[in-house]
Amino acid sequence: MFETCVENVRNTVPLVHNITNYVTVNDVANVLLACGGSPIMSDDREEVEEITSLCSGLNINIGTLNHRTIPSMILAGKRANQLGHPVVLDPVGAGASRLRTETALSLMGEIRFTAVRGNISEIKTLAMGSGSTKGVDADVADAVTEENLDRAAAFLREFAKNTGCIAAATGAIDLVTDGAACYVIRNGRPEMGQVTGTGCQLSAVTAAYIAANPDNALEAAAAAVCLMGLAGEIAFNRMQEGDGNASYRNRIIDAICHIDGKTLAEGAKYEVR
Amino acid sequence: MFETCVENVRNTVPLVHNITNYVTVNDVANVLLACGGSPIMSDDREEVEEITSLCSGLNINIGTLNHRTIPSMILAGKRANQLGHPVVLDPVGAGASRLRTETALSLMGEIRFTAVRGNISEIKTLAMGSGSTKGVDADVADAVTEENLDRAAAFLREFAKNTGCIAAATGAIDLVTDGAACYVIRNGRPEMGQVTGTGCQLSAVTAAYIAANPDNALEAAAAAVCLMGLAGEIAFNRMQEGDGNASYRNRIIDAICHIDGKTLAEGAKYEVR
Amino acid sequence: MFETCVENVRNTVPLVHNITNYVTVNDVANVLLACGGSPIMSDDREEVEEITSLCSGLNINIGTLNHRTIPSMILAGKRANQLGHPVVLDPVGAGASRLRTETALSLMGEIRFTAVRGNISEIKTLAMGSGSTKGVDADVADAVTEENLDRAAAFLREFAKNTGCIAAATGAIDLVTDGAACYVIRNGRPEMGQVTGTGCQLSAVTAAYIAANPDNALEAAAAAVCLMGLAGEIAFNRMQEGDGNASYRNRIIDAICHIDGKTLAEGAKYEVR
């Protein structure tokens, strides 16, 4: 069924509206094109409602949030809700500052998100209302491991149930749940953490995947997470001597261009708990 | 004569002031360097007039327009007009929101643009005052094809005549006209549409080309369009197995570094109607 | 001792807060990861003090300064000063507009910078209070050459002494001084000037290096300058036929990933005057 998810994106070319940070925005645009979607970036409050109306999904990322764009996020999110478009939240750095935590919580309060994609520390912050995020990376103490996997899955399920969102916590092991089934995903490479923005890219791809598979949102989100991880694996195998994180970045996006339904179905490493 | 256009850019290293979107801005800077120009980005209203005065051309791109930067665009454009510098408009997404359409029209009203470079839907929006742009890509119904080529050229000529701008509408077939002669250009590759920002890059290069060839603006604009398309062709031929849009992006800019006057003169595919 | 500087960065993974321009910000993030640090970007006045408190260094770059972010720079800088964190200033384009010159001077007045990293024209502007910067590149008349080296070093020493900052003026020959010893560095390649943002990248790396080597700031800054230049040399040797500035950009960051203490110690080309 991941196969169908991939093909639906390539066949319908979902246009995704991104209100996102200026650090990784170019990669976000290129990865959306690579996976078969189409990007538009727009963050002025005067136009975000119109722009999101043209799209089939919305991706809100607070990586470089500021007072000009926060109201735009709210406006766009509410409009997307009215129109029944999927909306994804990437709560970058929630827990690292009061502004990030409060903005993420306020977005969660004002907008019905279809999915939240973050690292486990960011999602814990959303659950607890405060956190110990180390900058934009997960706190080591929070990391999902084989040892604490069941506990982490139970936590995430509870979060998903309470918020009504699909929750995707990505790291060494990725978890994606709607409160009932929980995908435990073991694609990816640790080296992806040395490339800025693979999380931001994944959030945008998740929006495209859900937009193209609206009746199958949980599976679409899990497919997106597997896709990103598999791309990291394929790209890693293509690394040449002397390549580093800049080339790896390009190779990951390149790999996504070439992943079709069959490749993902065969390469996805997951179990459903 | 394209040969001279290329060499004038490489010999004079035109400094181009860009007020542009944050999505593709890094590629815009690198492509300006690649073609032999030099970039400066500045968008605060307090400094744009001074900055543009140091430059020999101005490139205004509304891709992520907002209330802070729109007044800066007007100020910089008016100053560039006073100084006789070429000014290029890239009306990204005109037609996709009222803000974009109105801003583009207001810029056209307040500033004398030397050239407007966009997709055909964006330019139709400027001509009609409203449009049906699908996000930042051209509406399929608008696409210039061999079948509607004469009609499209006639439309663009009329637009150029009415506005006093060189009009460059790029897509599968590119048209560049000053209202009299119309270059019909068949360089480029469809895969360029999978790389974010090739249009933004072209607009910046067009500004550099006109800045370095002020007495030959139409030809310079056509040379820039051929250059970008030819770079897309050369880059495509250098693609290796497993490469995708991220590598293609780099290879296009790389190709521009190596195109000299002779290469462009030989590789340009155009007719003048 | 450069060897220790490199290893301290890789062992302590300094988190660097960047208030920087949107042109080169993605490369800045990836180069920080490449050298062994970790980046966070944040520029809203409501959160910069908290964010910088989480970090071990601050990098302020005025490349696309604007009225929203200038107060954030001041707030973050003052907090970093209170906490004893190193703060680096990259006065991009100081001398090119009154806003840039005045902002750079005002930052110098309000914040104690550990290091200032710029081209020689920008640093002359800070010293004189006005300048003749050609956009974001150094004025040719200012360039440090073998002929004027002693004079340039004397000027920079004086600047460092007067401001209490380490001064790093980079170009064909790089100078790094704390007012007493002056490192004269001959790493690097002229082709690095064709890649946008190598200066911005270096400033961020300098912040990471000083943060990880707080008791050895001058040497750490010199090591960072050698590192960047050496990466430019290694990357240049890896260039393949048809590669241009886009690939060179990636290869430079890639090279930084692979430079360990021994590689830098062996590859650094400098004398102390």
Short mmCIF file of N, CA and C in Angstrom, two decimals, chain B residues 16 18 20 28 31-32 58-61 87-92 115-119 122 168 170 197-210 224-225 228:
data_model
loop_
_atom_site.label_atom_id
_atom_site.label_comp_id
_atom_site.label_asym_id
_atom_site.label_seq_id
_atom_site.Cartn_x
_atom_site.Cartn_y
_atom_site.Cartn_z
N VAL B 16 24.97 43.39 -9.42
CA VAL B 16 23.51 43.40 -9.51
C VAL B 16 22.90 43.39 -8.11
N ASN B 18 19.85 42.66 -5.82
CA ASN B 18 18.70 41.78 -5.85
C ASN B 18 17.82 42.00 -4.62
N THR B 20 14.96 39.92 -3.55
CA THR B 20 14.44 38.67 -4.07
C THR B 20 13.95 37.77 -2.96
N VAL B 28 20.59 32.25 -6.79
CA VAL B 28 20.66 33.51 -7.54
C VAL B 28 22.04 34.13 -7.37
N VAL B 31 24.59 31.94 -9.27
CA VAL B 31 24.49 31.99 -10.74
C VAL B 31 24.99 33.34 -11.26
N LEU B 32 24.81 34.39 -10.50
CA LEU B 32 25.35 35.68 -10.92
C LEU B 32 26.87 35.61 -10.96
N LEU B 58 19.42 46.21 -11.32
CA LEU B 58 18.54 45.86 -10.21
C LEU B 58 17.59 44.75 -10.65
N ASN B 59 17.43 43.75 -9.79
CA ASN B 59 16.56 42.61 -10.06
C ASN B 59 15.53 42.53 -8.94
N ILE B 60 14.26 42.74 -9.29
CA ILE B 60 13.19 42.69 -8.29
C ILE B 60 12.36 41.44 -8.52
N ASN B 61 12.25 40.61 -7.49
CA ASN B 61 11.57 39.32 -7.58
C ASN B 61 10.58 39.24 -6.42
N VAL B 87 16.44 47.69 -14.88
CA VAL B 87 15.68 47.07 -13.79
C VAL B 87 14.86 45.93 -14.38
N VAL B 88 14.97 44.75 -13.76
CA VAL B 88 14.23 43.58 -14.22
C VAL B 88 13.19 43.22 -13.17
N LEU B 89 11.99 42.87 -13.63
CA LEU B 89 10.94 42.39 -12.72
C LEU B 89 10.70 40.90 -12.97
N ASP B 90 10.70 40.14 -11.89
CA ASP B 90 10.25 38.75 -11.95
C ASP B 90 8.97 38.65 -11.12
N PRO B 91 7.81 38.64 -11.79
CA PRO B 91 6.53 38.70 -11.07
C PRO B 91 6.09 37.31 -10.59
N VAL B 92 6.92 36.68 -9.76
CA VAL B 92 6.66 35.29 -9.32
C VAL B 92 5.26 35.15 -8.72
N ALA B 115 13.07 45.14 -18.37
CA ALA B 115 12.59 43.83 -18.81
C ALA B 115 11.72 43.21 -17.73
N VAL B 116 10.76 42.43 -18.19
CA VAL B 116 9.95 41.59 -17.31
C VAL B 116 10.18 40.15 -17.73
N ARG B 117 10.58 39.31 -16.76
CA ARG B 117 10.84 37.90 -17.09
C ARG B 117 9.94 37.04 -16.23
N GLY B 118 9.06 36.30 -16.83
CA GLY B 118 8.19 35.42 -16.05
C GLY B 118 7.69 34.28 -16.90
N ASN B 119 6.81 33.45 -16.31
CA ASN B 119 6.17 32.47 -17.18
C ASN B 119 4.98 33.16 -17.85
N GLU B 122 2.08 34.42 -15.67
CA GLU B 122 2.37 35.62 -14.89
C GLU B 122 2.28 36.87 -15.78
N ALA B 168 10.03 38.82 -21.54
CA ALA B 168 10.60 37.48 -21.73
C ALA B 168 9.67 36.49 -21.04
N THR B 170 9.13 32.65 -20.44
CA THR B 170 9.90 31.42 -20.59
C THR B 170 9.08 30.20 -20.21
N GLY B 197 13.67 27.47 -8.83
CA GLY B 197 14.43 28.71 -8.98
C GLY B 197 15.18 28.92 -10.28
N THR B 198 15.00 28.08 -11.28
CA THR B 198 15.72 28.37 -12.53
C THR B 198 15.18 29.67 -13.14
N GLY B 199 13.90 29.95 -12.93
CA GLY B 199 13.35 31.22 -13.40
C GLY B 199 13.95 32.41 -12.66
N CYS B 200 14.03 32.30 -11.34
CA CYS B 200 14.63 33.38 -10.53
C CYS B 200 16.08 33.62 -10.96
N GLN B 201 16.78 32.51 -11.20
CA GLN B 201 18.17 32.64 -11.63
C GLN B 201 18.25 33.39 -12.96
N LEU B 202 17.37 33.01 -13.88
CA LEU B 202 17.38 33.65 -15.20
C LEU B 202 17.11 35.15 -15.09
N SER B 203 16.18 35.53 -14.23
CA SER B 203 15.88 36.96 -14.09
C SER B 203 17.11 37.74 -13.62
N ALA B 204 17.84 37.16 -12.69
CA ALA B 204 19.05 37.82 -12.19
C ALA B 204 20.11 37.91 -13.28
N VAL B 205 20.26 36.82 -14.02
CA VAL B 205 21.24 36.81 -15.12
C VAL B 205 20.84 37.83 -16.19
N THR B 206 19.54 37.93 -16.43
CA THR B 206 19.06 38.91 -17.41
C THR B 206 19.45 40.33 -16.98
N ALA B 207 19.32 40.61 -15.70
CA ALA B 207 19.73 41.93 -15.20
C ALA B 207 21.22 42.15 -15.43
N ALA B 208 22.02 41.12 -15.15
CA ALA B 208 23.48 41.25 -15.37
C ALA B 208 23.79 41.46 -16.86
N TYR B 209 23.09 40.71 -17.70
CA TYR B 209 23.36 40.81 -19.14
C TYR B 209 22.98 42.18 -19.69
N ILE B 210 21.83 42.69 -19.28
CA ILE B 210 21.44 44.01 -19.78
C ILE B 210 22.36 45.08 -19.20
N ALA B 224 20.70 35.95 -22.49
CA ALA B 224 20.56 35.39 -21.13
C ALA B 224 19.62 34.20 -21.14
N VAL B 225 18.52 34.32 -21.87
CA VAL B 225 17.56 33.22 -21.93
C VAL B 225 18.19 32.00 -22.61
N MET B 228 20.76 30.33 -20.17
CA MET B 228 20.15 29.50 -19.12
C MET B 228 19.70 28.17 -19.72
#
